Coordinates of C-alpha atoms and ligand atoms in Angstrom, one line a residue:
M1 CA -26.9 -20.8 19.5
N2 CA -25.9 -19.9 23.0
A3 CA -27.8 -16.7 23.5
D4 CA -26.4 -14.6 26.3
A5 CA -27.6 -11.6 25.0
R6 CA -30.1 -12.0 22.8
P7 CA -31.1 -8.5 21.1
V8 CA -35.0 -7.2 21.7
F9 CA -35.3 -4.1 19.6
D10 CA -38.0 -1.7 20.8
F11 CA -37.6 0.9 18.4
P12 CA -38.8 0.4 14.3
L13 CA -36.3 -1.6 12.2
R14 CA -36.2 0.8 9.0
T15 CA -35.8 -1.0 5.8
Q16 CA -36.8 1.9 3.4
L17 CA -35.2 4.7 1.7
F18 CA -34.6 7.7 3.7
I19 CA -35.0 10.8 0.7
D20 CA -36.1 14.6 1.6
G21 CA -37.1 14.0 5.3
C22 CA -39.6 10.9 4.2
W23 CA -39.0 7.2 4.3
C24 CA -40.0 6.1 0.5
A25 CA -40.1 2.9 -1.5
P26 CA -37.4 2.8 -4.4
E27 CA -38.8 3.5 -8.0
T28 CA -37.1 0.1 -8.8
R29 CA -39.6 -1.6 -6.2
Q30 CA -36.9 -4.2 -5.5
R31 CA -35.7 -5.2 -2.2
L32 CA -32.5 -6.8 -1.2
P33 CA -32.2 -9.6 1.3
V34 CA -30.0 -9.0 4.7
I35 CA -28.4 -12.0 6.2
N36 CA -27.2 -12.9 9.6
P37 CA -23.7 -14.2 9.2
S38 CA -23.7 -16.3 12.2
T39 CA -26.7 -18.2 11.2
E40 CA -26.9 -17.5 7.3
E41 CA -31.0 -16.8 7.6
T42 CA -32.6 -13.7 6.2
I43 CA -33.3 -11.3 8.9
A44 CA -34.7 -8.5 6.8
E45 CA -35.3 -7.1 3.5
V46 CA -34.0 -3.4 2.5
D47 CA -34.9 -1.4 -0.4
A48 CA -32.8 -1.9 -3.5
A49 CA -32.8 1.8 -4.9
G50 CA -31.6 2.3 -8.7
P51 CA -30.2 5.5 -10.5
A52 CA -33.6 7.2 -10.3
D53 CA -33.9 7.2 -6.7
V54 CA -30.0 8.2 -6.4
D55 CA -31.2 11.2 -8.6
R56 CA -34.0 12.0 -6.4
A57 CA -31.8 12.1 -3.1
V58 CA -29.1 14.0 -4.9
R59 CA -31.6 16.7 -6.2
A60 CA -33.1 16.9 -2.2
A61 CA -29.5 17.2 -0.9
S62 CA -28.8 19.9 -3.5
H63 CA -32.1 21.8 -2.8
A64 CA -31.4 21.6 0.9
W65 CA -27.9 22.7 0.5
R66 CA -28.8 26.2 0.0
A67 CA -30.3 26.9 3.3
W68 CA -27.9 24.3 5.0
K69 CA -24.8 25.9 4.0
Q70 CA -26.0 29.4 5.6
T71 CA -26.7 27.8 9.1
S72 CA -24.0 28.9 11.4
G73 CA -21.5 26.1 13.0
A74 CA -23.3 26.4 16.4
A75 CA -26.5 25.2 15.0
R76 CA -25.2 22.5 13.1
A77 CA -23.1 21.4 16.4
A78 CA -26.2 21.4 18.0
F79 CA -27.8 18.8 15.5
L80 CA -24.7 16.6 15.8
R81 CA -24.8 16.8 19.5
A82 CA -28.5 15.7 19.2
I83 CA -27.3 12.9 17.0
A84 CA -24.8 11.8 19.8
R85 CA -27.3 11.7 22.6
G86 CA -29.7 9.6 20.4
V87 CA -27.0 7.0 19.5
E88 CA -26.2 7.0 23.6
A89 CA -29.8 6.5 24.4
S90 CA -30.0 3.4 21.8
A91 CA -26.4 2.2 22.4
E92 CA -27.1 -1.4 23.4
Q93 CA -29.9 -1.8 20.7
L94 CA -27.6 -0.5 18.2
A95 CA -24.6 -2.4 19.5
A96 CA -26.8 -5.8 18.9
L97 CA -27.8 -4.7 15.5
Q98 CA -24.3 -4.5 14.7
S99 CA -23.7 -7.8 15.9
L100 CA -26.4 -9.5 14.6
N101 CA -25.8 -7.9 11.0
N102 CA -22.1 -7.9 10.9
G103 CA -21.4 -11.0 13.0
K104 CA -18.8 -9.0 15.4
P105 CA -18.7 -9.9 19.1
I106 CA -21.5 -7.8 21.1
A107 CA -18.3 -6.5 23.0
E108 CA -16.6 -4.9 19.9
S109 CA -20.0 -3.5 18.9
R110 CA -20.2 -1.7 21.9
I111 CA -16.8 -0.3 21.5
D112 CA -18.0 1.0 17.8
V113 CA -21.1 2.6 19.3
G114 CA -18.7 4.5 21.6
D115 CA -16.9 5.6 18.8
V116 CA -19.9 7.1 17.0
V117 CA -20.8 9.1 20.0
A118 CA -17.0 10.5 20.2
T119 CA -16.9 11.3 16.6
F120 CA -20.2 13.3 16.6
D121 CA -19.5 15.0 20.0
Y122 CA -15.8 15.7 18.5
Y123 CA -17.2 17.2 15.1
A124 CA -19.7 19.0 17.3
G125 CA -16.9 20.8 18.8
L126 CA -15.3 22.0 15.5
A127 CA -18.4 23.0 14.0
E128 CA -18.7 25.6 16.9
R129 CA -15.4 27.2 16.0
L130 CA -16.4 27.5 12.2
D131 CA -18.6 30.7 13.3
E132 CA -15.0 32.6 13.8
P133 CA -14.3 34.9 11.1
G134 CA -11.9 33.6 8.6
E135 CA -8.2 33.2 9.3
A136 CA -6.2 36.5 8.5
I137 CA -2.6 35.6 6.6
A138 CA 0.0 37.9 6.7
I139 CA 1.3 39.2 3.3
P140 CA 3.9 41.6 2.3
S141 CA 1.5 44.6 1.4
D142 CA 0.0 47.0 3.8
R143 CA -2.5 48.0 1.1
H144 CA -4.4 44.8 1.0
R145 CA -6.0 42.0 3.6
A146 CA -6.1 38.5 2.9
V147 CA -8.2 36.2 4.8
I148 CA -8.8 32.6 4.1
R149 CA -12.3 31.3 4.5
R150 CA -13.5 27.6 4.6
E151 CA -16.6 26.7 3.2
P152 CA -18.9 23.5 2.7
A153 CA -17.9 21.8 -0.5
G154 CA -21.5 21.1 -1.3
V155 CA -23.7 17.9 -2.1
V156 CA -21.1 14.9 -1.0
G157 CA -21.8 11.1 -1.5
L158 CA -20.6 9.1 1.2
I159 CA -20.0 5.1 0.3
V160 CA -19.0 2.5 2.9
P161 CA -18.1 -0.9 3.5
W162 CA -19.4 -3.6 5.8
N163 CA -16.8 -4.1 8.5
F164 CA -17.2 -1.2 10.6
P165 CA -21.0 -0.1 9.7
M166 CA -21.8 3.2 11.7
V167 CA -18.1 3.6 12.7
T168 CA -17.0 4.7 8.9
T169 CA -20.3 6.3 8.5
A170 CA -19.9 8.4 11.5
W171 CA -16.4 9.1 10.3
K172 CA -17.8 10.8 7.3
L173 CA -21.0 12.0 8.3
A174 CA -20.2 13.9 11.2
P175 CA -17.5 16.1 9.4
A176 CA -19.8 16.7 6.2
L177 CA -22.6 17.8 8.4
A178 CA -20.3 19.8 10.8
A179 CA -18.8 21.4 7.5
G180 CA -22.0 22.4 6.2
C181 CA -22.5 19.9 3.4
T182 CA -25.5 18.1 2.6
V183 CA -25.2 14.0 2.3
V184 CA -26.5 11.1 0.5
L185 CA -25.1 8.0 2.2
K186 CA -24.9 4.7 0.5
P187 CA -24.1 1.7 3.0
S188 CA -23.1 -1.5 2.2
E189 CA -25.5 -3.9 0.9
F190 CA -24.5 -6.5 3.5
T191 CA -24.8 -4.6 6.4
P192 CA -27.8 -1.8 5.9
L193 CA -29.4 -2.4 9.3
P194 CA -27.0 -0.4 11.7
E195 CA -26.8 2.4 9.0
L196 CA -30.6 2.4 8.8
A197 CA -30.9 2.4 12.1
L198 CA -28.3 5.5 12.7
A199 CA -30.5 7.4 10.1
A200 CA -33.6 7.0 12.0
I201 CA -31.6 8.6 15.0
V202 CA -30.5 11.3 12.8
E203 CA -34.2 12.1 11.6
Q204 CA -35.1 12.1 15.1
A205 CA -32.2 15.1 15.8
G206 CA -34.6 17.0 13.4
L207 CA -32.5 18.0 10.4
P208 CA -34.2 20.0 8.0
P209 CA -35.5 17.6 5.1
G210 CA -33.0 16.5 2.6
V211 CA -29.7 17.4 4.6
F212 CA -29.2 13.8 5.3
N213 CA -30.2 11.0 2.8
I214 CA -29.7 7.3 2.9
V215 CA -30.1 5.2 -0.4
T216 CA -29.4 1.5 0.0
G217 CA -28.7 -1.0 -2.7
A218 CA -25.9 -2.4 -4.9
G219 CA -22.7 -0.8 -5.4
T220 CA -23.1 -1.1 -9.0
D221 CA -26.0 0.5 -9.3
V222 CA -26.2 3.1 -6.5
G223 CA -22.6 3.8 -5.9
A224 CA -21.9 4.3 -9.6
A225 CA -24.7 6.5 -9.8
L226 CA -23.4 8.5 -7.1
T227 CA -20.0 8.6 -8.1
T228 CA -21.2 9.8 -11.7
H229 CA -24.1 12.4 -10.7
P230 CA -23.3 16.2 -11.6
L231 CA -24.5 17.6 -8.8
I232 CA -22.3 15.5 -6.2
A233 CA -19.3 17.8 -5.5
K234 CA -17.5 15.0 -3.7
V235 CA -17.2 11.4 -3.1
S236 CA -15.8 10.1 0.2
F237 CA -15.3 6.6 -0.2
T238 CA -14.1 3.5 2.0
G239 CA -13.7 0.3 0.7
S240 CA -11.7 -1.9 -1.6
T241 CA -8.7 -0.8 -3.6
A242 CA -10.2 -2.3 -6.8
V243 CA -13.4 -0.3 -6.3
G244 CA -11.9 2.8 -5.2
E245 CA -10.2 3.0 -8.6
Q246 CA -13.3 2.6 -10.3
V247 CA -14.6 5.6 -8.2
M248 CA -11.6 7.7 -8.7
K249 CA -12.3 6.9 -12.7
A250 CA -16.2 7.7 -12.5
A251 CA -15.4 10.9 -10.5
A252 CA -12.7 11.9 -13.0
Q253 CA -15.4 12.5 -15.5
S254 CA -16.9 15.3 -13.8
I255 CA -13.6 16.2 -11.8
K256 CA -15.3 15.5 -8.7
G257 CA -13.1 15.5 -5.5
V258 CA -12.5 12.1 -4.1
S259 CA -11.6 11.0 -0.8
L260 CA -10.6 7.3 -0.5
E261 CA -9.8 4.9 2.3
L262 CA -8.8 1.8 0.9
G263 CA -7.0 -1.5 1.6
G264 CA -3.9 -2.3 3.7
K265 CA -1.3 -5.0 4.1
S266 CA 0.5 -4.1 7.5
S267 CA 2.9 -4.9 9.8
I268 CA 3.7 -5.5 13.4
V269 CA 7.4 -5.1 14.2
V270 CA 8.5 -7.0 17.5
F271 CA 11.9 -6.6 18.7
A272 CA 13.6 -9.1 20.9
D273 CA 13.8 -6.7 23.8
A274 CA 9.8 -6.2 23.7
D275 CA 7.6 -7.1 26.7
L276 CA 6.5 -10.7 25.4
D277 CA 2.8 -10.3 27.0
L278 CA 2.3 -7.1 25.9
A279 CA 3.8 -8.4 22.0
V280 CA 1.3 -11.2 22.3
D281 CA -1.7 -9.2 23.2
L282 CA -0.9 -6.6 20.6
V283 CA -0.5 -9.3 17.8
I284 CA -3.6 -11.1 18.6
G285 CA -5.8 -7.6 18.7
G286 CA -4.0 -6.6 15.4
A287 CA -4.9 -9.7 13.5
F288 CA -8.2 -11.1 15.1
F289 CA -10.3 -8.2 16.1
N290 CA -13.6 -8.2 14.0
A291 CA -12.4 -11.5 12.7
G292 CA -9.5 -9.9 11.1
Q293 CA -11.9 -7.7 8.9
M294 CA -9.8 -4.7 9.2
C295 CA -8.1 -2.3 6.9
S296 CA -5.8 -2.0 9.6
A297 CA -5.2 -5.5 10.4
T298 CA -1.5 -5.8 11.4
S299 CA -1.7 -9.3 10.1
R300 CA 2.0 -9.6 9.2
V301 CA 4.3 -10.2 12.2
L302 CA 7.9 -9.4 11.8
V303 CA 9.6 -10.9 14.8
E304 CA 13.4 -10.2 15.6
R305 CA 15.1 -13.7 15.7
P306 CA 16.1 -14.0 19.4
L307 CA 12.3 -13.8 20.3
A308 CA 10.9 -15.7 17.5
Q309 CA 10.4 -19.2 19.0
A310 CA 8.8 -17.7 22.4
L311 CA 6.5 -15.5 20.5
I312 CA 5.5 -18.1 18.1
A313 CA 4.8 -20.6 20.8
R314 CA 2.7 -18.1 22.7
L315 CA 0.8 -17.0 19.6
A316 CA 0.2 -20.7 18.5
D317 CA -1.5 -21.1 22.1
R318 CA -3.5 -18.1 21.6
V319 CA -4.9 -18.8 18.5
A320 CA -5.7 -22.4 19.3
R321 CA -7.7 -21.3 22.4
T322 CA -9.5 -18.5 20.6
V323 CA -13.5 -19.2 21.2
V324 CA -15.3 -18.6 17.9
G325 CA -19.1 -18.6 17.8
D326 CA -22.3 -16.7 18.4
P327 CA -21.5 -13.0 18.8
F328 CA -23.8 -12.9 21.4
A329 CA -22.3 -15.3 23.6
A330 CA -20.1 -13.6 26.4
A331 CA -17.0 -16.0 26.2
V332 CA -16.9 -16.1 22.4
Q333 CA -14.0 -13.6 21.0
M334 CA -14.4 -13.8 17.3
G335 CA -17.6 -14.2 15.3
P336 CA -18.0 -15.2 11.6
L337 CA -17.0 -13.3 8.9
T338 CA -19.6 -10.8 7.6
N339 CA -20.7 -12.4 4.2
R340 CA -20.4 -15.3 2.1
A341 CA -17.9 -13.9 -0.6
Q342 CA -15.4 -12.8 2.2
H343 CA -15.7 -16.6 3.6
E344 CA -14.8 -18.2 0.6
R345 CA -12.1 -15.7 -0.3
V346 CA -10.6 -16.3 3.3
Q347 CA -10.8 -20.1 2.8
R348 CA -9.0 -19.7 -0.8
F349 CA -6.3 -17.5 1.0
I350 CA -5.4 -20.2 3.5
A351 CA -5.2 -22.7 0.8
R352 CA -2.9 -20.6 -1.2
G353 CA -0.8 -20.0 1.9
K354 CA -0.4 -23.7 2.3
A355 CA 0.3 -24.3 -1.4
D356 CA 2.7 -21.3 -1.6
G357 CA 4.9 -23.2 1.1
A358 CA 4.0 -21.3 4.2
S359 CA 4.1 -23.5 7.5
L360 CA 0.9 -23.7 9.0
V361 CA 1.3 -23.6 12.5
V362 CA -2.1 -23.8 13.8
Q363 CA -5.8 -23.4 13.0
G364 CA -8.0 -22.8 16.0
Q365 CA -11.5 -24.2 16.5
A366 CA -14.8 -23.0 14.7
P367 CA -18.3 -24.0 14.8
D368 CA -19.1 -26.3 11.6
G369 CA -21.9 -23.9 10.4
P370 CA -24.3 -22.7 9.5
G371 CA -22.7 -19.3 9.5
Y372 CA -19.5 -17.9 8.0
F373 CA -17.2 -18.9 10.6
V374 CA -13.4 -19.4 10.0
Q375 CA -10.9 -21.1 11.9
P376 CA -8.2 -18.5 13.3
T377 CA -5.2 -19.4 11.3
M378 CA -1.5 -18.9 11.9
F379 CA 1.5 -19.6 9.4
V380 CA 5.1 -19.0 9.9
D381 CA 8.1 -19.0 7.6
V382 CA 5.7 -17.1 5.0
P383 CA 7.4 -16.8 1.6
A384 CA 7.8 -13.3 1.1
G385 CA 6.4 -13.5 -2.6
S386 CA 3.4 -15.3 -1.5
A387 CA -0.1 -13.8 -1.6
V388 CA -0.9 -14.5 1.8
W389 CA 2.1 -12.2 2.7
R390 CA 1.4 -9.6 -0.1
E391 CA -2.2 -9.4 -0.6
E392 CA -5.1 -8.2 1.9
I393 CA -6.7 -11.2 3.3
F394 CA -9.0 -9.3 5.2
G395 CA -9.9 -12.4 7.8
P396 CA -8.4 -14.0 10.8
V397 CA -5.0 -15.4 9.2
L398 CA -1.8 -14.3 10.9
C399 CA 1.7 -14.7 8.8
V400 CA 5.0 -14.4 10.7
R401 CA 8.7 -13.9 9.7
S402 CA 11.8 -13.4 11.4
F403 CA 14.3 -10.7 10.9
D404 CA 18.0 -9.9 12.1
T405 CA 18.5 -6.3 11.8
E406 CA 16.4 -3.0 12.2
D407 CA 17.1 -2.1 8.7
E408 CA 15.6 -5.4 7.3
A409 CA 12.7 -5.3 9.5
I410 CA 11.8 -1.7 8.1
A411 CA 12.4 -2.6 4.4
T412 CA 10.2 -5.9 4.9
A413 CA 7.3 -4.0 6.5
N414 CA 7.5 -1.0 3.8
D415 CA 7.8 -3.9 1.0
T416 CA 4.2 -3.7 0.0
E417 CA 2.2 -1.3 -2.3
F418 CA -0.2 -0.3 1.0
G419 CA 0.8 1.9 3.8
L420 CA -2.2 2.1 6.2
V421 CA -0.5 1.3 9.8
A422 CA 2.0 -0.5 11.4
S423 CA 2.7 -1.3 14.7
V424 CA 6.3 -1.5 16.8
V425 CA 6.9 -3.2 20.2
T426 CA 10.2 -2.4 21.9
R427 CA 11.5 -1.4 25.4
D428 CA 13.7 0.9 23.2
A429 CA 12.1 4.2 23.3
A430 CA 14.5 5.8 21.0
R431 CA 14.2 2.9 18.4
G432 CA 10.4 2.8 18.6
Q433 CA 10.5 6.4 17.4
R434 CA 13.3 5.7 14.7
V435 CA 11.1 2.8 13.2
A436 CA 8.1 4.7 13.2
A437 CA 9.7 7.6 11.3
A438 CA 10.7 5.0 8.9
L439 CA 8.0 3.0 8.1
Q440 CA 5.4 3.9 5.2
A441 CA 2.2 4.4 6.9
G442 CA -0.6 6.8 8.0
V443 CA -0.6 5.6 11.7
V444 CA 2.2 3.8 14.0
W445 CA 1.2 2.4 17.3
I446 CA 4.2 2.0 19.6
N447 CA 3.7 -0.5 22.5
A448 CA 0.0 0.5 22.1
P449 CA -2.9 -1.4 20.9
Q450 CA -5.1 0.0 17.6
L451 CA -6.7 2.8 19.7
I452 CA -8.3 5.5 17.3
F453 CA -9.2 8.9 18.8
P454 CA -11.2 11.0 16.3
Q455 CA -8.9 14.1 17.4
T456 CA -6.0 12.6 15.5
S457 CA -6.2 11.3 11.9
W458 CA -6.7 8.4 9.7
G459 CA -5.4 7.1 6.5
G460 CA -2.5 6.0 4.8
F461 CA 0.5 6.0 2.3
K462 CA 0.8 4.7 -1.1
K463 CA -2.5 2.6 -2.2
S464 CA -4.1 2.5 1.1
S465 CA -5.6 6.3 0.9
I466 CA -6.1 9.7 -0.7
G467 CA -6.7 12.1 1.9
R468 CA -7.2 11.9 5.5
E469 CA -10.4 11.3 7.8
L470 CA -10.8 12.4 11.5
G471 CA -9.4 15.0 13.1
P472 CA -9.1 18.5 11.6
F473 CA -8.0 17.0 8.5
G474 CA -11.9 15.0 8.3
L475 CA -13.2 18.5 8.6
A476 CA -11.3 19.9 5.7
A477 CA -12.1 16.9 3.3
F478 CA -15.4 18.6 3.3
Q479 CA -14.5 22.0 2.8
E480 CA -13.6 24.5 0.0
I481 CA -10.7 27.1 0.8
K482 CA -11.6 30.6 -0.4
Q483 CA -9.3 33.2 -0.1
V484 CA -10.6 37.1 -0.2
L485 CA -8.2 39.6 -0.7
T486 CA -9.6 43.1 0.3
A487 CA -8.0 46.8 -0.9
A488 CA -7.4 48.2 2.5
D489 CA -9.1 51.5 1.3
S490 CA -12.4 49.6 0.6
D491 CA -13.3 49.4 4.2
Ligands
NAD501 P1 -16.1 -2.7 -1.5 O1 -15.2 -1.8 -2.3 O2 -16.6 -3.8 -2.2 O3 -17.6 -1.8 -1.1 C1 -17.5 -0.8 -0.5 C2 -18.5 0.2 -1.0 O4 -18.7 0.6 -2.4 C3 -20.0 -0.7 -0.8 O5 -20.9 0.0 -0.4 C4 -20.3 -1.2 -2.2 O6 -21.5 -1.5 -2.4 C5 -19.9 0.1 -2.9 N1 -19.7 0.0 -4.3 C6 -19.3 -1.3 -5.0 N2 -18.8 -0.9 -6.3 C7 -19.1 0.3 -6.5 C8 -18.6 1.3 -7.8 N3 -18.6 0.8 -9.0 N4 -19.0 2.4 -7.5 C9 -19.4 3.1 -6.5 N5 -19.6 2.2 -5.1 C10 -19.3 0.9 -5.2 O7 -15.4 -3.1 -0.1 P2 -16.2 -4.2 1.0 O8 -15.9 -5.5 0.5 O9 -17.4 -3.3 1.5 O10 -15.0 -3.7 2.2 C11 -13.7 -4.2 2.4 C12 -12.8 -3.3 2.0 O11 -12.8 -2.1 2.4 C13 -11.3 -3.7 2.1 O12 -10.6 -3.7 1.3 C14 -10.8 -3.0 3.2 O13 -9.4 -2.7 3.6 C15 -11.6 -1.4 2.9 N6 -11.6 -0.5 4.1 C16 -10.5 0.2 4.1 C17 -11.0 1.3 5.4 C18 -10.1 2.5 5.7 O14 -10.1 3.1 6.5 N7 -8.6 2.4 4.8 C19 -11.8 0.8 6.0 C20 -12.5 -0.2 6.3 C21 -12.5 -1.0 5.0

């Protein structure tokens, strides 16, 4: 491997469970291998917890909640800011760990770390405002006063996937702690290392024991135990739609709240008046960032027919020239997929695309292996009923179709069971806003890359989400609303 920025870690790599303020071994005594997706070598082993360990973590969180929910928002904000500063101080090492374990290019990992810092700082700001008295509500009675208070939901289970470890965690952990919840976090079994490093930083921030717990292990053991535990008030899950359905069913048994961030199959709509250079950049970024392993991948390209030939030619050239390889090499634009199962799944999709009659325009270069590398791939004239057009691929595969009218573009973009995001590229400002309004998606970017600011919102329509993360919505997801109606003469 070409090692331009080989990581040297000077903080201890934690591989145990963190429960009630202590690093400890699981009762199972089992360990899980962690694989470097660029080399397929085992880089570490981490603890594989079982239901008894989950129970221990949840009980610790439940005990800690009694005091944590009474802390002031300002005090919780100070912890969040301490975590943000800790992440900043170890930024380069965390980025390297992310690239080592997830496989994304180091430049992308640095963006992830910046996002984590911004998220903790943002929710620190919201936590500070929680010390303000409840919100008085105008009611049609001069004999009563109504006040709305927002209180922490309780002990929450956070379950996250492998494509943006640390970021997905920060989007849940920061608002949960800000709200006054205590937490049991379950990382993906594929990418526990960055999460464990983040956990060590959370520990250094000095949170009281039990407020934050991390339990590594398999989804079927740890995840399932979290979603059914009677002391968990709410589960916040990010992952596949299939597992999201299981989480919802499991949570229903004890009527737990759930927030779900699931799959996507999103479109980028390019009109004939678009700035061609910008459109090429936006399509490539939307499809190939993180090797396409993005719930928000805009891997369906809808291009207005007069621009189709020019856009396809430019895209094919970029796909052919994409540098795939070692995530630490400066020139590399795309790393491997994060795990073997995903690698096999994407290869199957590419074969199905060909079999379903999509026209394969280009497959770029990729190292032969070892490593879960996939050639960036582009299909055109993709049949609307084909699997590559309808199902989430979660890999570097771009599918292009042409359209003739704005209405047709909107209808085609909306013709999916998902509704996470969409992009529109046009020089016509009014059309940009009109199409954004018509698209069934939780986020729409107009002539803009996939920027996500913690102050805004994240989540989608239809099968993509239940609830929203980020912004005040992300905080509200971890709060209960209490109305206090007081007779005026009781003061
Ligand atoms: P996954 O659903 O396989 O796993 C997600 C997490 O759930 C993992 O930690 C896993 O161990 C755990 N899990 C597995 N079985 C479980 C069970 N029965 N009960 C509870 N937890 C269980 O997803 P993945 O393969 O890790 O991630 C890829 C998926 O995540 C894609 O579909 C992608 O679209 C989605 N995703 C969505 C968003 C979003 O914001 N909407 C963001 C990132 C990823």
